[in-house]
Amino acid sequence: MTLDQLIAAKYAERAARLAERNEKSKELRDLRSAEAPDEAREGEIQSEIRSLDTVIDGLVAKIAEYEAERAADVVADARAAETTPGAESPSENRAPAVVKTEARTYRQDQDKRGKLFASDVAAAFAGDFNAQARLQRHMQEERVERGAEEFDVRAVGTGAFSGIVVPQYLVSEFAGLPRADRPLADAMRRHELPATGMTVNLGKLTTGTTAGEQASENAAVSEQDADDTLLTANVLTSAGSQTVSRQGSERGVGVEDTIIEDLISAQRANLDSLILNRATTGLTNLATSIAYTDATPTAAELYPKLLQGPAQVEAAMLNAHPGDVIAVMHSRRWYWLQSQLTSTWPLFGQPGAAAQQAGVNYAERYGNGFRGVLPSGVPVIVDNNIATNLGAGTNEDEVYFVSQTEAHLWEDPNAPVLIRAEQPKAKNLGIDLVVYAYFAYMFNRVTHAQKINGTGLITPTF
């Protein structure tokens, strides 16, 4: 077997083992939900699951080993093709050197319109191991030729493989639509979405125990019955679709791949926007308001509010997850704060900032984690899914403060999912592309979120 065939075989074996493990997990759940669970059988199933986990871990390690070997082979082949000029004897007539390299998986001279690449993308989502192997080989070629950093920037994550990189000759003249992506969602506390059900639950202690001074020796000490409740969040669906004409798919250049990439990008931004702005449960509707009203706002006037926000989060959280407050703001507010000048300084020195400064910019790119810190060391997430049409003048944005640990997000590890269907639109020569993802979120297990809003956050003037 070739190395690619070995990798494909290991992927197939891993898929079979994962399916077997899922069946065992379902059997265990059903067993535990019975009125009189069979503890002996429960122990047997747990042992079988652990054995399967060991096998799966071994397969994952073997796949990684094979893929590393394949990547090393690609690099070695490229280096072997290099030539170093040597000194020629004046009396010898040498034939010109011929440098040979292995042909690329997807080539412009053989697949000018990207049809093979598009069909492999669709087939890979359907579980075609040969198509997945070709895409993996293509990605290794991209990584070698372009370098890991550029490759990672262009990769589009999926559930079937680590990334799809459209061949450069298909996209060199094409610019995708910019999106706000999902900065807040990526900073939230992640949970795996349960395999079934349309709700997720978190427990909350509503009545705690008490402690007090004992009145006298042998006197009864303080006692309070603890009580709890179950908080529920609905499982939501974020999805997008597009019908592509067969003519566009077959005669266009990378049309399906471009549409799929844009659908994934749109779905990511939509999920983040729902977390922020959805009616009733979005962060903007749960956060307690800190009003900043000013017809001529300045950063110096906003400064106390930037401390009031985390102060109130800390007062609500107390000793639960101390020090994990994050701020979320629109990019226009982040840059406006940096544009302001002042001759007055804080009374207290702030961590990581000079006395003359009210914060620090980390010089990170949009969507690349924390962009900097505010007073008291609160890290900042910049998210352009924050609405900028709020308030009576429909020109205000908001600044949010939330505990990162109490910002819960459940997602399917295989999301987003792609559906490619030809039959429904066959008479119209159309191809339906659908991208969707299930998710759930919760900010209010502990009521703590804060937001600065008001006329002081109107469209900034630079």
XYZ file of C-alpha atoms in Angstrom:
462
model
C 0.000 0.000 0.000
C 1.113 3.553 -0.656
C 1.442 6.044 2.172
C -1.732 7.824 1.025
C -3.600 4.509 1.048
C -2.322 3.753 4.551
C -3.540 7.144 5.764
C -6.937 6.638 4.129
C -7.205 3.176 5.699
C -6.387 4.561 9.153
C -9.019 7.287 8.734
C -11.555 4.609 7.787
C -10.609 2.486 10.787
C -10.841 5.508 13.084
C -14.319 6.326 11.724
C -15.438 2.747 12.404
C -14.049 2.821 15.947
C -15.692 6.194 16.628
C -19.027 4.832 15.408
C -18.590 1.819 17.685
C -17.763 4.093 20.621
C -20.840 6.241 19.962
C -22.998 3.115 20.036
C -21.468 2.096 23.367
C -22.025 5.595 24.765
C -25.670 5.493 23.687
C -26.080 2.063 25.275
C -24.554 3.402 28.500
C -26.907 6.408 28.546
C -29.922 4.181 27.948
C -28.768 1.809 30.687
C -28.357 4.620 33.217
C -31.803 6.031 32.419
C -33.468 2.725 33.316
C -35.323 2.438 36.618
C -32.961 -0.292 37.848
C -29.616 0.069 36.037
C -27.500 -3.063 35.670
C -24.316 -1.967 37.449
C -22.341 -4.974 36.211
C -23.223 -4.238 32.600
C -22.506 -0.549 33.190
C -18.975 -1.441 34.298
C -18.492 -3.662 31.248
C -19.550 -0.884 28.871
C -17.283 1.638 30.596
C -14.380 -0.788 30.212
C -15.204 -1.274 26.523
C -15.349 2.493 25.980
C -11.958 2.942 27.646
C -10.506 0.227 25.420
C -11.953 1.920 22.336
C -10.523 5.273 23.475
C -7.094 3.652 23.703
C -7.452 2.233 20.188
C -8.708 5.565 18.805
C -5.837 7.455 20.445
C -3.436 4.989 18.845
C -5.035 5.507 15.430
C -4.860 9.290 15.810
C -1.177 9.024 16.729
C -0.524 6.721 13.761
C -2.315 9.074 11.359
C -0.250 11.977 12.683
C 2.909 9.882 12.220
C 2.007 8.986 8.632
C 1.053 12.578 7.768
C 4.302 13.867 9.252
C 6.159 11.285 7.158
C 4.292 12.406 4.047
C 5.058 16.056 4.750
C 8.724 15.158 5.237
C 8.662 13.277 1.921
C 7.265 16.326 0.152
C 10.004 18.513 1.623
C 12.671 15.921 0.794
C 11.443 15.666 -2.802
C 11.555 19.426 -3.155
C 15.076 19.573 -1.769
C 16.193 16.652 -3.942
C 15.057 18.581 -6.985
C 17.370 21.478 -6.165
C 20.599 21.684 -8.166
C 23.909 23.218 -7.192
C 26.092 24.414 -10.070
C 29.569 22.895 -10.119
C 32.783 23.679 -11.971
C 32.810 22.186 -15.443
C 35.902 20.916 -17.196
C 36.806 23.173 -20.166
C 37.272 20.084 -22.326
C 33.832 18.636 -21.574
C 30.573 19.510 -23.226
C 27.908 18.819 -20.660
C 24.230 18.436 -21.398
C 22.013 20.982 -19.648
C 20.724 19.852 -16.261
C 17.051 18.910 -16.097
C 15.273 19.482 -12.791
C 12.307 17.197 -12.153
C 9.694 17.682 -9.450
C 6.541 15.807 -8.580
C 3.478 17.323 -10.241
C 1.005 19.229 -8.058
C -2.240 17.474 -7.171
C -4.323 20.247 -8.719
C -2.708 21.961 -11.710
C -3.875 24.797 -13.902
C -2.890 22.990 -17.105
C -5.005 19.951 -16.180
C -7.833 21.464 -14.109
C -8.077 25.037 -15.336
C -11.558 25.678 -13.921
C -11.097 23.807 -10.659
C -13.704 21.104 -11.380
C -11.585 18.287 -9.922
C -10.887 20.310 -6.785
C -14.595 21.179 -6.370
C -15.680 17.573 -6.834
C -13.074 16.409 -4.303
C -14.348 18.934 -1.729
C -17.908 17.659 -2.134
C -16.812 14.007 -2.132
C -14.680 14.505 0.989
C -17.684 15.833 2.897
C -19.544 12.698 1.779
C -16.792 10.463 3.230
C -14.757 9.643 0.095
C -11.361 8.710 1.548
C -9.558 9.011 -1.809
C -10.844 12.577 -2.194
C -9.782 13.354 1.379
C -6.337 11.926 0.663
C -5.947 14.140 -2.432
C -7.025 17.204 -0.460
C -4.611 16.343 2.351
C -1.789 15.946 -0.174
C -2.732 19.277 -1.766
C -2.651 20.993 1.638
C 0.789 19.571 2.366
C 1.954 20.998 -0.978
C 0.478 24.387 -0.081
C 2.150 24.297 3.332
C 5.553 23.546 1.783
C 5.304 26.146 -0.992
C 3.654 28.984 0.927
C 4.867 28.416 4.462
C 2.802 27.497 7.494
C 1.809 31.070 8.395
C 0.224 31.940 5.053
C -1.331 28.476 4.821
C -3.034 28.874 8.204
C -4.434 32.285 7.237
C -6.014 30.843 4.076
C -7.319 27.634 5.658
C -11.071 27.291 6.168
C -11.852 24.956 9.074
C -14.309 22.063 8.590
C -15.337 18.993 10.500
C -13.860 16.536 7.979
C -10.283 17.793 7.885
C -8.111 20.559 9.293
C -8.648 23.001 6.407
C -9.462 23.429 2.750
C -7.093 25.666 0.822
C -8.290 26.615 -2.631
C -5.444 26.315 -5.170
C -3.815 29.704 -5.613
C -4.340 29.793 -9.372
C -8.110 29.678 -8.738
C -8.226 32.577 -6.266
C -5.312 34.861 -7.115
C -7.621 37.324 -8.883
C -10.598 36.967 -6.527
C -11.325 38.775 -3.258
C -13.868 37.326 -0.843
C -16.448 39.389 1.046
C -15.102 40.691 4.395
C -17.008 39.457 7.452
C -16.982 40.325 11.155
C -16.186 36.660 12.018
C -16.709 35.517 15.665
C -14.278 37.208 18.104
C -16.548 36.966 21.177
C -17.631 33.371 20.459
C -13.994 32.297 20.220
C -13.288 33.822 23.652
C -16.184 32.107 25.446
C -16.027 29.009 27.645
C -16.470 26.071 25.278
C -18.600 22.970 25.844
C -19.348 20.102 23.475
C -22.972 20.114 22.367
C -24.803 16.933 23.475
C -25.486 14.429 20.707
C -29.266 14.718 21.091
C -31.861 17.123 22.443
C -32.924 20.695 21.755
C -31.868 22.152 25.117
C -28.777 22.179 27.318
C -28.752 22.599 31.081
C -26.530 24.041 33.794
C -27.130 23.716 37.523
C -27.194 26.762 39.805
C -27.211 26.973 43.607
C -30.038 29.402 44.427
C -30.006 29.094 48.222
C -26.649 28.588 49.861
C -25.611 27.337 53.247
C -24.887 29.773 56.080
C -22.242 30.175 58.738
C -22.286 32.237 61.916
C -20.904 32.603 65.390
C -21.928 29.878 67.837
C -23.870 31.579 70.619
C -22.445 29.349 73.337
C -20.882 25.978 73.866
C -23.130 23.128 72.698
C -25.582 25.610 71.171
C -26.912 24.867 67.696
C -24.806 26.362 64.935
C -26.102 28.137 61.868
C -27.908 25.946 59.350
C -29.675 26.707 56.071
C -30.979 24.093 53.651
C -29.276 24.481 50.295
C -31.404 24.562 47.157
C -30.605 24.573 43.479
C -32.288 25.052 40.123
C -31.642 23.993 36.554
C -31.040 26.694 33.942
C -31.908 25.788 30.368
C -30.616 27.186 27.074
C -32.220 26.343 23.750
C -30.201 24.741 20.965
C -30.218 27.180 18.033
C -29.335 26.774 14.376
C -27.179 29.175 12.377
C -27.370 28.436 8.660
C -26.988 29.822 5.163
C -27.664 28.514 1.676
C -27.015 29.252 -1.970
C -28.246 27.720 -5.218
C -25.453 27.592 -7.778
C -26.250 27.053 -11.437
C -24.721 23.948 -12.948
C -23.283 26.150 -15.675
C -21.528 28.280 -13.073
C -20.271 25.213 -11.226
C -19.025 23.358 -14.294
C -17.770 26.249 -16.400
C -16.842 28.801 -13.755
C -13.502 28.998 -11.968
C -13.752 27.613 -8.423
C -17.333 28.859 -8.065
C -18.528 26.230 -5.576
C -15.429 26.540 -3.416
C -15.752 30.314 -3.263
C -19.434 30.070 -2.314
C -18.765 27.403 0.332
C -15.990 29.492 1.870
C -18.267 32.545 1.960
C -21.142 30.537 3.468
C -18.867 29.292 6.245
C -17.651 32.839 6.865
C -21.233 34.162 6.938
C -22.344 31.416 9.327
C -19.485 32.158 11.735
C -20.364 35.865 11.830
C -24.081 35.115 12.225
C -23.472 32.862 15.241
C -21.440 35.586 16.944
C -24.049 38.239 16.108
C -26.818 36.115 17.627
C -24.809 35.704 20.834
C -24.511 39.479 21.063
C -27.813 40.753 19.708
C -30.482 38.014 19.816
C -33.768 39.124 21.387
C -34.089 38.325 25.101
C -30.978 36.138 25.437
C -28.335 38.169 23.578
C -25.653 39.844 25.683
C -27.048 43.305 24.919
C -30.411 42.296 26.418
C -28.996 40.577 29.520
C -26.348 43.097 30.569
C -27.087 45.700 33.241
C -26.846 49.226 31.850
C -24.202 51.753 32.912
C -25.371 54.995 31.323
C -22.891 57.421 29.801
C -24.808 60.448 28.556
C -22.847 63.249 26.926
C -23.390 65.369 23.809
C -19.634 65.924 23.433
C -18.057 62.692 24.716
C -14.380 62.350 25.560
C -12.275 59.384 26.604
C -11.484 61.114 29.909
C -15.212 61.217 30.725
C -15.667 57.586 29.633
C -12.700 56.470 31.761
C -14.618 56.051 35.080
C -17.253 53.936 33.319
C -14.520 51.617 32.023
C -13.699 50.910 35.670
C -17.301 50.815 36.870
C -18.075 47.943 34.478
C -15.531 45.422 35.804
C -16.147 46.672 39.359
C -19.806 45.652 39.127
C -18.951 42.317 37.498
C -16.545 41.609 40.368
C -19.172 42.615 42.936
C -21.597 40.113 41.394
C -19.091 37.270 40.983
C -17.206 37.754 44.289
C -14.934 34.715 44.743
C -16.378 32.843 41.738
C -13.790 32.947 38.931
C -12.030 36.118 40.136
C -9.971 38.087 37.652
C -11.502 36.708 34.443
C -13.466 39.803 33.355
C -13.209 40.692 29.661
C -14.394 43.766 27.769
C -16.015 43.569 24.333
C -16.271 46.650 22.118
C -16.609 47.701 18.482
C -13.449 48.547 16.565
C -14.581 52.161 16.152
C -14.708 52.542 19.940
C -11.325 50.822 20.419
C -9.573 53.143 17.980
C -11.400 56.239 19.239
C -10.108 55.564 22.750
C -6.576 55.351 21.363
C -7.028 58.603 19.433
C -7.780 60.649 22.556
C -5.175 62.749 24.369
C -5.210 63.891 27.977
C -3.168 65.973 30.393
C -4.665 64.334 33.499
C -3.514 60.969 34.793
C -5.135 58.309 36.980
C -4.636 58.608 40.722
C -3.556 54.935 40.870
C -0.955 53.290 38.686
C -2.415 50.562 36.477
C -0.940 47.105 35.754
C 0.995 46.929 32.532
C 0.470 50.617 31.675
C 2.558 53.718 32.253
C 1.216 56.422 34.558
C 0.278 58.622 31.587
C -1.793 55.876 29.932
C -5.263 54.484 30.521
C -4.659 51.245 28.650
C -2.346 49.362 26.302
C -2.720 48.259 22.675
C -1.155 44.833 22.005
C -1.017 45.526 18.241
C -2.921 42.330 17.458
C -4.959 41.854 14.286
C -8.768 41.778 14.223
C -10.100 38.435 15.409
C -6.746 37.409 16.891
C -7.644 37.242 20.573
C -7.164 40.088 23.035
C -6.314 43.415 21.389
C -5.076 45.131 24.533
C -6.028 46.026 28.108
C -8.173 48.688 29.750
C -7.631 50.244 33.201
C -7.249 47.610 35.947
C -5.885 45.148 33.388
C -9.193 44.049 31.793
C -8.400 42.498 28.379
C -10.300 43.750 25.328
C -12.045 41.765 22.585
C -12.845 43.839 19.488
C -16.000 42.562 17.781
C -17.681 44.313 14.861
C -20.874 42.301 15.264
C -21.755 44.806 17.998
C -24.625 46.955 16.734
C -23.842 50.584 15.855
C -27.452 51.705 15.305
C -28.606 51.729 18.930
C -30.186 54.569 20.908
C -32.672 57.258 19.935
C -30.343 58.563 17.250
C -29.632 55.052 15.895
C -25.910 55.846 15.989
C -24.710 54.380 19.306
C -22.671 51.282 20.104
C -22.097 49.584 23.468
C -19.173 48.297 25.546
C -19.741 44.997 27.373
C -18.105 43.475 30.447
C -18.579 39.789 31.217
C -16.943 36.954 33.135
C -15.149 34.817 30.566
C -15.804 31.658 32.605
C -19.534 32.400 32.877
C -19.878 33.037 29.131
C -20.884 29.511 28.072
C -20.981 28.278 24.464
C -21.973 24.774 23.353
C -21.015 23.724 19.817
C -20.915 20.554 17.753
C -17.225 19.684 17.250
C -17.992 18.809 13.608
C -19.667 22.140 12.821
C -20.232 23.686 10.417
C -21.815 20.981 8.267
C -22.116 21.214 4.476
C -25.045 19.846 2.459
C -24.563 19.644 -1.309
C -27.729 18.533 -3.087
C -28.273 18.283 -6.838
C -31.594 16.407 -7.049
C -34.065 19.066 -5.763
C -32.939 21.556 -8.425
C -32.118 19.049 -11.160
C -34.804 20.350 -13.532
C -33.427 23.857 -13.100
C -29.813 22.739 -13.494
C -29.126 24.037 -10.008
C -27.006 22.797 -7.111
C -28.069 23.607 -3.543
C -25.298 24.384 -1.051
C -26.250 24.645 2.632
C -23.961 25.311 5.602
C -25.383 24.973 9.111
C -24.316 24.623 12.740
C -26.130 23.877 16.002
C -25.154 25.836 19.109
C -26.378 27.078 22.481
C -25.105 29.809 24.790
C -25.709 31.248 28.254
C -24.500 34.345 30.120
C -26.949 34.400 33.027
C -26.119 31.404 35.216
C -24.821 34.134 37.506
C -26.377 37.536 36.821
C -23.306 39.694 36.302
C -22.915 41.095 32.749
C -22.601 44.883 32.385
C -22.733 47.279 29.443
C -21.880 50.938 28.946
C -24.437 52.638 26.709
C -25.916 56.043 26.014
C -25.318 59.141 23.914
C -21.668 59.198 24.972
C -21.136 56.254 22.619
C -22.401 57.866 19.426
C -20.424 57.615 16.187
C -16.942 58.817 17.173
C -15.218 61.748 15.541
C -11.518 61.329 14.823
